[in-house]
XYZ file of C-alpha atoms in Angstrom:
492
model
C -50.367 -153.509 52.079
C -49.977 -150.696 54.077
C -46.107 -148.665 53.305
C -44.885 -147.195 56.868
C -41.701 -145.299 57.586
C -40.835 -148.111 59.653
C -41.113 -150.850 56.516
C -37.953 -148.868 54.925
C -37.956 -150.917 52.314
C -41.414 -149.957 51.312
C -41.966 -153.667 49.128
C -40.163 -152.555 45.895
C -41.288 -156.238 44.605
C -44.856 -154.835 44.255
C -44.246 -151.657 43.659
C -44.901 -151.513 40.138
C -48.209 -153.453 40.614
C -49.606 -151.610 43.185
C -48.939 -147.807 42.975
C -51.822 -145.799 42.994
C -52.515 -143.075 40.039
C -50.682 -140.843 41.360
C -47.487 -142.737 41.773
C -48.174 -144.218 38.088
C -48.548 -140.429 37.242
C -45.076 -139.238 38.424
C -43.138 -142.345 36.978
C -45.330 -141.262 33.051
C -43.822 -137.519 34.641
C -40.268 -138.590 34.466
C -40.355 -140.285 30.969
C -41.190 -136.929 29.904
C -45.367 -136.676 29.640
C -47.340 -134.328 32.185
C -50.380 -135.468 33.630
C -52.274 -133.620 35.817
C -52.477 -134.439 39.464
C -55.578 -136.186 42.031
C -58.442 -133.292 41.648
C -61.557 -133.129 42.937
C -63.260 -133.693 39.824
C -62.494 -134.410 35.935
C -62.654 -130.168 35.278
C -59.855 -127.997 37.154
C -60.274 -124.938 37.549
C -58.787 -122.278 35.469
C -58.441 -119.753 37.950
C -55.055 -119.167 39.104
C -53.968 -120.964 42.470
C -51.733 -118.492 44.397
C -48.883 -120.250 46.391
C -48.294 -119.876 50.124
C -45.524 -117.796 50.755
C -44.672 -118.097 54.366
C -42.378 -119.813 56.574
C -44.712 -122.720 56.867
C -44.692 -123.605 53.312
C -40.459 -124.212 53.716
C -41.014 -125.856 56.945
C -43.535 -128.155 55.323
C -41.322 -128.725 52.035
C -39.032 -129.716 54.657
C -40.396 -132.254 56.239
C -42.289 -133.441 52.880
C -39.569 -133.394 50.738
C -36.467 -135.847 49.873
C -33.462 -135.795 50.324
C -31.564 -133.210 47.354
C -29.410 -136.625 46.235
C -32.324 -139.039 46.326
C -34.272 -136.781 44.157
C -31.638 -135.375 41.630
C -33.488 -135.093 38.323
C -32.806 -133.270 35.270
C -32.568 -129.254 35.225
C -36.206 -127.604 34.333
C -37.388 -130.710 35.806
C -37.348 -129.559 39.404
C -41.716 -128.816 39.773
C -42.261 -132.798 38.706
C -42.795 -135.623 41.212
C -39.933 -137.422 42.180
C -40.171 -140.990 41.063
C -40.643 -143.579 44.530
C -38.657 -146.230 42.769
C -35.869 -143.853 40.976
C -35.476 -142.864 44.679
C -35.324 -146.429 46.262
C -32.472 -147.444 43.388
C -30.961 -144.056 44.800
C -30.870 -145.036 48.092
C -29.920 -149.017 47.547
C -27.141 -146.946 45.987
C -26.612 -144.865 49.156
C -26.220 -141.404 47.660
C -27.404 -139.737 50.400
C -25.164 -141.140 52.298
C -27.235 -142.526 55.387
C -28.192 -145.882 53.731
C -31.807 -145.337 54.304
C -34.754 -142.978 54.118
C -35.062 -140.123 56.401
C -38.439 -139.198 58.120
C -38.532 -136.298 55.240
C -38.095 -138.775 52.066
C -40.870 -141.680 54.116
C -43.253 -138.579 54.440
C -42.452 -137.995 50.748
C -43.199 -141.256 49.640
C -46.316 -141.712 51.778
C -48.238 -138.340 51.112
C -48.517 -139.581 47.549
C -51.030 -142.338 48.549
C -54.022 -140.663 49.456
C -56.636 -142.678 50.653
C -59.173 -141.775 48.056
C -59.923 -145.848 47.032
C -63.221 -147.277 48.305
C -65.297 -146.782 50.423
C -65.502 -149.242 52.874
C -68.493 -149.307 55.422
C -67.042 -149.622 58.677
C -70.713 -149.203 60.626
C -74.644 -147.583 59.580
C -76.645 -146.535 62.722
C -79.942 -144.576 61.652
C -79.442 -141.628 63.456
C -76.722 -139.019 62.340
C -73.096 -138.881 62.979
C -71.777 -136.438 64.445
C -68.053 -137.463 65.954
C -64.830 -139.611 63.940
C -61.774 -139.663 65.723
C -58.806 -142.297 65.820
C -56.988 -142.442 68.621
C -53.331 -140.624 69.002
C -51.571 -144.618 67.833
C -54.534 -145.302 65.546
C -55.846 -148.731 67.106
C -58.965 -147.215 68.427
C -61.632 -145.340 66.046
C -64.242 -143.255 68.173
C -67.977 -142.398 66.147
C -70.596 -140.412 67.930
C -73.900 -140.722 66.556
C -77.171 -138.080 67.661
C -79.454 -141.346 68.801
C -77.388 -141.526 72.042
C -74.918 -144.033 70.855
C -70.725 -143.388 70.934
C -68.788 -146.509 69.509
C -65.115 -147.574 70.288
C -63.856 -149.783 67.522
C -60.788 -152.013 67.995
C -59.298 -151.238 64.116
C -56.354 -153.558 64.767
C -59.076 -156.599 65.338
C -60.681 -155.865 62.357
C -63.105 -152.698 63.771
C -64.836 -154.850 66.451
C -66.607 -152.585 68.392
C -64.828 -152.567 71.480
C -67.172 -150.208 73.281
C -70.852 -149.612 72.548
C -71.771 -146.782 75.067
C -75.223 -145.835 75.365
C -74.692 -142.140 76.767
C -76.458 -140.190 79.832
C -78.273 -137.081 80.086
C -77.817 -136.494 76.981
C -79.787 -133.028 75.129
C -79.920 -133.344 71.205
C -76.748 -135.020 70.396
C -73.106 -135.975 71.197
C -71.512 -132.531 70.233
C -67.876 -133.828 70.879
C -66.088 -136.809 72.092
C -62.199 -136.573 73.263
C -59.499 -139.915 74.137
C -56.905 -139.421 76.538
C -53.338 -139.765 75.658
C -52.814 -142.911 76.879
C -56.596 -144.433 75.882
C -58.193 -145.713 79.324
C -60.755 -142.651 78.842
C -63.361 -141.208 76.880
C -64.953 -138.202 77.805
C -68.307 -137.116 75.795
C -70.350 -134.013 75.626
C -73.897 -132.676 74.959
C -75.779 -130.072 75.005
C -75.639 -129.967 78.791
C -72.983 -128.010 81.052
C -72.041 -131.625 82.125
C -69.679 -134.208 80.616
C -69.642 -137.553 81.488
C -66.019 -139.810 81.810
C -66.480 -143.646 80.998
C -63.900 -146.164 81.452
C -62.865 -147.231 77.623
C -60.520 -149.881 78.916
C -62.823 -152.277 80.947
C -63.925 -155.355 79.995
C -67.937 -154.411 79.494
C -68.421 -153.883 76.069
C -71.999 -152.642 76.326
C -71.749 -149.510 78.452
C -75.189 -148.033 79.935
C -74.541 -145.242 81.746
C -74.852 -146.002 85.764
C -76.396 -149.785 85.054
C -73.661 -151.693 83.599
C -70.683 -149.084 84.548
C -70.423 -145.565 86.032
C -70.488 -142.599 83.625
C -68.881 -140.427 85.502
C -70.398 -136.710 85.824
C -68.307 -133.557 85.783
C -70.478 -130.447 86.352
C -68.744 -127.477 84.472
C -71.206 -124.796 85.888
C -70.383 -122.356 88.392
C -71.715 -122.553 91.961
C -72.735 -118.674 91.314
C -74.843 -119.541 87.700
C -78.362 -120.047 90.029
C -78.946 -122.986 87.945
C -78.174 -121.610 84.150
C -78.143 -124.343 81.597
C -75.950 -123.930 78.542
C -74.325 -126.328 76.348
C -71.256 -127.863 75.586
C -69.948 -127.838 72.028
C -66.189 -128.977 72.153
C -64.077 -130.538 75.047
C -60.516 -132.321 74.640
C -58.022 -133.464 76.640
C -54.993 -132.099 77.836
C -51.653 -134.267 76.346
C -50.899 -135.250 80.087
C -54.801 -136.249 80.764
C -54.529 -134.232 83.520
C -57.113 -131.830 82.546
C -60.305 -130.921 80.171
C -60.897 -127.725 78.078
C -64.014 -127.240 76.570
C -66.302 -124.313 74.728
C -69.443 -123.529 75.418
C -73.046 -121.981 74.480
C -72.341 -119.232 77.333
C -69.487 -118.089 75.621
C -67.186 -118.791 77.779
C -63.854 -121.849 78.176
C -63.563 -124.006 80.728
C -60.831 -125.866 82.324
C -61.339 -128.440 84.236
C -59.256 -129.940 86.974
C -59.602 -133.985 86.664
C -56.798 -134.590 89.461
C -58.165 -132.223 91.728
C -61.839 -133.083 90.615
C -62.845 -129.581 90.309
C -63.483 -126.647 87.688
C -60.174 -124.419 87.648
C -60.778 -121.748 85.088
C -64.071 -120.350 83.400
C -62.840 -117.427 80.911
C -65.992 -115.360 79.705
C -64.145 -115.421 76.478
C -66.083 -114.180 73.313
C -69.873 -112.623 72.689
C -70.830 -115.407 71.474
C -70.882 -119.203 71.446
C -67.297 -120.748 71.533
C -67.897 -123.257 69.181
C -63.989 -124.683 69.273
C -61.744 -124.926 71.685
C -58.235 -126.788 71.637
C -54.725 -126.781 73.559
C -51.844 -125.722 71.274
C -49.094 -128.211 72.036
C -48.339 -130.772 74.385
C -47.184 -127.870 77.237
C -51.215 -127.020 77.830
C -50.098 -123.499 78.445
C -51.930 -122.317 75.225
C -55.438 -122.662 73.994
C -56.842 -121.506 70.735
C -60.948 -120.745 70.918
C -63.389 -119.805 68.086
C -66.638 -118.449 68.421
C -69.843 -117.349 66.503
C -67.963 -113.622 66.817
C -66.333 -114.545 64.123
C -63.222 -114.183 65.880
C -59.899 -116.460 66.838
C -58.447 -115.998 70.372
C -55.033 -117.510 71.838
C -55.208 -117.870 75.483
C -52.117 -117.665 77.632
C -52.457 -119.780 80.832
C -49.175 -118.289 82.179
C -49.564 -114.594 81.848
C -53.539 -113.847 82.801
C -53.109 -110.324 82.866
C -56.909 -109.982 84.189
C -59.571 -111.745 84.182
C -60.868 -113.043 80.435
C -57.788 -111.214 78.502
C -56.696 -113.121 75.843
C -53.057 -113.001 74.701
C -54.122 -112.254 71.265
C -56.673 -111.936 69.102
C -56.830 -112.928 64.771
C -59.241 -111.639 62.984
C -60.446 -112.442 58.950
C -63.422 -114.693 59.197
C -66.759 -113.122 57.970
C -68.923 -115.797 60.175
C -68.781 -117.893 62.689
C -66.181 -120.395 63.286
C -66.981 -124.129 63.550
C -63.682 -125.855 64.247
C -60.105 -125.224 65.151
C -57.161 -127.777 64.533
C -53.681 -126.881 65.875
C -50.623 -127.850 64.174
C -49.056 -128.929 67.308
C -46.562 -126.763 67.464
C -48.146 -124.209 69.368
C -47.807 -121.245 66.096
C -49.794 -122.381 63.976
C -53.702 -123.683 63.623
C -56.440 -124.220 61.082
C -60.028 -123.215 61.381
C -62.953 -123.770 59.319
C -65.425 -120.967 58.961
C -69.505 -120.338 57.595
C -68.085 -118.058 55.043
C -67.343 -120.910 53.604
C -63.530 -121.143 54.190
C -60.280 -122.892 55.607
C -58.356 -120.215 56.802
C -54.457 -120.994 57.809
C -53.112 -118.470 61.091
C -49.573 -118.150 62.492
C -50.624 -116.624 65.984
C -47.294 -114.343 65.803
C -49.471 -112.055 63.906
C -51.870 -111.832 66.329
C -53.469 -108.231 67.464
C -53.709 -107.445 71.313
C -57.615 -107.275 70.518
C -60.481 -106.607 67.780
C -59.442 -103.421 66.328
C -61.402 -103.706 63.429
C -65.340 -103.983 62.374
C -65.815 -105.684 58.865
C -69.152 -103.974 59.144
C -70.082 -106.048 55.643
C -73.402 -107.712 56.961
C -76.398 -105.971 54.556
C -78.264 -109.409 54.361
C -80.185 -111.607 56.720
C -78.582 -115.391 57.215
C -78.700 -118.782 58.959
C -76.470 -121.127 58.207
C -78.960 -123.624 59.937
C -81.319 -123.366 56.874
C -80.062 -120.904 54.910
C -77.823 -121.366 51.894
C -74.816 -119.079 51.585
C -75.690 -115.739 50.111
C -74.205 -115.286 46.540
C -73.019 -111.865 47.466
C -71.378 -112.798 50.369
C -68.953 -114.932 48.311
C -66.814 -112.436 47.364
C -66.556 -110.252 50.291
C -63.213 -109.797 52.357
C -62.357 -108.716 55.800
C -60.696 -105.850 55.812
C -58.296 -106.576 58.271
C -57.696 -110.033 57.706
C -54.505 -111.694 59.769
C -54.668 -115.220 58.467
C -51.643 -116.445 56.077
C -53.828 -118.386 53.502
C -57.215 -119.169 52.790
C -58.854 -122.378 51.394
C -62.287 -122.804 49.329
C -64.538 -125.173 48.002
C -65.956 -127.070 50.354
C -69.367 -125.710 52.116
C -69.920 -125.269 55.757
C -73.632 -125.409 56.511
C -76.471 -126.845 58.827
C -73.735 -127.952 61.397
C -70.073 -127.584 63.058
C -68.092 -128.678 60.138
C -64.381 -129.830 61.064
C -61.320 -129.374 59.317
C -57.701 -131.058 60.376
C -54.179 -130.780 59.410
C -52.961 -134.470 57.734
C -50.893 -136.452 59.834
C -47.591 -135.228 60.733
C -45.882 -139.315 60.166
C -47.209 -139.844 57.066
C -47.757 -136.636 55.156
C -45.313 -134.428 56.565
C -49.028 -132.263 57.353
C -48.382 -131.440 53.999
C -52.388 -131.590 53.281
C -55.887 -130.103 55.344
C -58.321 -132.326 54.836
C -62.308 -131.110 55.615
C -66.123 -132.387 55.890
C -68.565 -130.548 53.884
C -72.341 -129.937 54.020
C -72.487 -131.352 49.942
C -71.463 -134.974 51.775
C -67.828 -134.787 50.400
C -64.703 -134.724 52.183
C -61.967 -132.303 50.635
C -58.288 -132.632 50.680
C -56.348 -129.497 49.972
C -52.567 -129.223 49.522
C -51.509 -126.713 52.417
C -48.990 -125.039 50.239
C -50.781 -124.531 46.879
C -53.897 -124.651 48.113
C -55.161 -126.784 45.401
C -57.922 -130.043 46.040
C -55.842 -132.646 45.436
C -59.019 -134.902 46.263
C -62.454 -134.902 46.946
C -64.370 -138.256 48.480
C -67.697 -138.327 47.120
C -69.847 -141.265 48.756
C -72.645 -139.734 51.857
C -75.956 -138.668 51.122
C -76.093 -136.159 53.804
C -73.462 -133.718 55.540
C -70.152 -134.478 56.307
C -69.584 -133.171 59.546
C -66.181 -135.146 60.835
C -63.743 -137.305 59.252
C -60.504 -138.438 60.837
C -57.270 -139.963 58.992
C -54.860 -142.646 60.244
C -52.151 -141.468 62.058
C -50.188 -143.514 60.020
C -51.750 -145.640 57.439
C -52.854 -144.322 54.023
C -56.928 -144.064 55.669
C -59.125 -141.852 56.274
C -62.373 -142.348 57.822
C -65.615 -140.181 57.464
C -69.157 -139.790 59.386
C -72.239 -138.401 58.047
C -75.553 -137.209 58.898
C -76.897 -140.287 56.840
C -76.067 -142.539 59.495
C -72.386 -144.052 57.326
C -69.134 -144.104 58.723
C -67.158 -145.223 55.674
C -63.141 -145.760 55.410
C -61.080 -144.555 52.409
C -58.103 -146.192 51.947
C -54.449 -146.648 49.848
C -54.559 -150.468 49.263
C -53.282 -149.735 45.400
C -55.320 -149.763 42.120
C -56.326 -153.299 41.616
C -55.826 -154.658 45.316
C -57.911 -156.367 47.465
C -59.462 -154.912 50.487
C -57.554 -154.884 53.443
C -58.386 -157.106 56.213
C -59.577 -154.489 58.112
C -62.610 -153.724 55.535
C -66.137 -155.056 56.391
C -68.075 -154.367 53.326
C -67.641 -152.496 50.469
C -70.101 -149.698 49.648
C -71.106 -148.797 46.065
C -69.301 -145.423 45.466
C -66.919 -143.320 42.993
C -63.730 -142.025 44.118
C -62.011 -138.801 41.601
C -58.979 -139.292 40.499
């Protein structure tokens, strides 16, 4: 059983059978008895968690939080879950007035079931994953594997692979696989300036590139490169499908032209790798980059003053940054970072360039085969612009990628992360607490991707497992969706 904002009714009947812990723990909350919340592990920390204060955290209590009449407890009780079925008898008594649930109190509901039960193996290739991603409606699951392989499951047929492609040219691995908006396309990249466009929509399941259908070939170098050879590390869609913007070994963003069938921009944009790239709302005026520089960049499409400027510039990572997630909303993004942290940036506080050098390197490192340095853990950029930062997880031997939850079901009141120690974190965006950690994979976690609106999240490893984690309730079957259960623990 899946509870959607749509099924308003959310099946009170088996409610009380099928809650998860954390429901269970907010009903023992209102008879009067605390219990802690989901944590990563049976020990919390001590350490005090300090609260985001920011305009985010009231637009996200807004959107995640019921309605003042549906949720009407006792004073000094205000901090404690709301009880789900205290505020279904609330609304079957209309006090708010509306006779139903708003988006806020569904999101409310739903963020409380996490999809921390299971695993469930959804496919094991033998090479290493490297690529989950649902699609925007959250029939189609995309996994891109190193051995060449990209698979398009069908999840509302019970993940039959819809698409096996067996991809071209391809140097190392699948670095990054993108869907269009409306799901007839799937471009993938490699380590290779070009990116190939394959029809996800035909009838062929078994795709081989240029035998059983065209891969189509879009050449991001320059006519005036004399033949340089760099590699592509993130490409993505534009909302429209109109174009492609993708980061690169040569430090530089592209944007590429699909209608027109030619390159339109190449922005020399950092001094190092651009690791990240991503547009910042559906407009595709903005892009957000992050490189090995260390450094965050917002790109204004409309305003170029010259050549390579960006509009802005946020500074506070110590390394390298692997991943960049916008919130949609074009303010604020996410981006996940080899000193080992999250870190949360509202681009109004951007500076009109790098004004400041941390200067704080006195070690050698590789986060290829290095482990982090001990004193490097403690260490702070001087001039640090993001809003809030997030810790715990590890970002190590590869491009580690971090996401805001969904917006439908969660109110994106959680980030959610891979991790080189094979776990996938969830942190609460607000208190920046791990509300859940996903223990299963043997090997790095480098993607995982959650429904866009059912209670699962799917993850991809380096040991060859793409596993789902779902909210079926304590005690439930598996969904019919599930293949095969995999021996595992899940924290509660």
């Amino acid at each position: 059983m899946y509870v959607t904002a749509d099924e308003d009714a959310i099946a009170v009947d088996e409610m009380g059978y099928s809650m998860s812990r954390l429901e269970l723990e907010s009903d023992v909350c209102d008879s009067g008895k605390i219990i802690p919340e989901v944590s990563s592990s049976s020990q919390r920390s001590n350490r005090p968690i300090n609260i985001l204060d920011h305009e985010i955290a009231q637009i996200t209590k807004l959107r995640s939080g019921p309605h003042e009449l549906l949720s009407h407890v006792e004073p000094g009780r205000r901090d404690l879950p709301v009880s789900t079925v205290k505020m279904l008898a609330r609304r079957e008594g209309n006090y708010s007035g509306r006779g139903r649930f708003s988006s806020a109190d569904c999101c409310h509901v739903l963020s409380r079931y996490l999809p921390v039960n299971g695993p469930w193996l959804v496919d094991q290739m033998n090479s290493r994953a490297y690529v989950s991603q649902f699609s925007a409606d959250g029939s189609l699951f995309v996994a891109g594997f190193q051995g060449s392989h990209i698979r398009v499951y069908n999840v509302d047929k019970g993940w039959k692979v819809q698409k096996n492609i067996l991809a071209k040219s391809l140097r190392w691995t699948i670095t990054d696989t993108s869907l269009s908006s409306d799901q007839r396309y799937l471009v993938y990249a490699s380590m290779s300036p070009i990116v190939h466009i394959v029809n996800v929509g035909s009838a062929e399941t078994e795709s081989r590139a240029n035998i059983t259908e065209i891969h189509e070939g879009l050449d991001l170098s320059a006519e005036d490169d004399g033949g340089y050879s760099f590699g592509i590390f993130s490409v993505k869609f534009s909302t429209d499908g109109r174009e492609l913007v993708a980061g690169s070994s040569d430090d530089s963003i592209y944007v590429y032209d699909l209608h027109a069938n030619k390159l339109s921009l190449r922005i020399q944009a950092h001094t190092s790798d651009v690791n990240t790239v991503c547009f910042a709302d559906e407009s595709g005026h903005l892009i957000y980059s992050g490189s090995d520089d260390a450094l965050c960049k917002v790109w204004d499409r409309r305003c170029f003053i010259a050549k390579g400027k960006p509009a802005g510039v946020l500074m506070g990572h110590l390394e390298g940054i692997t991943f960049i997630d916008s919130r949609g909303d074009g303010r604020y993004f996410i981006s996940n970072g080899k000193d080992q942290a999250i870190k949360l940036w509202d681009i109004r506080g951007m500076s009109s360039n790098a004004t400041c050098n941390p200067a704080y390197r006195n070690y050698e490192w590789d986060y290829r085969w290095m482990d982090y340095p001990p004193q490097a853990k403690d260490l702070k950029h001087p001039c640090d612009q993001s809003i809030f930062t997030y810790r715990g997880h590890s970002v190590l031997r590869t491009l580690i990628r971090c996401y805001f939850s969904p917006a439908y079901s969660t109110g994106q009141k959680y980030i959610y992360t891979g991790s080189h120690n094979s776990c996938v974190y969830i942190y609460d965006l607000v208190s920046g607490a791990q509300v859940a950690t996903l223990k299963h994979h043997k090997s790095p976690v480098r993607d995982c991707s959650w429904h866009p609106f059912y209670p699962m999240l799917v993850s991809s490893s380096w040991d060859g497992d793409v596993v789902k984690w779902e909210f079926p309730g304590t005690g439930e079957a598996p969904s019919s969706l599930s293949k095969k259960r995999v021996r595992s623990r899940y924290f509660l």
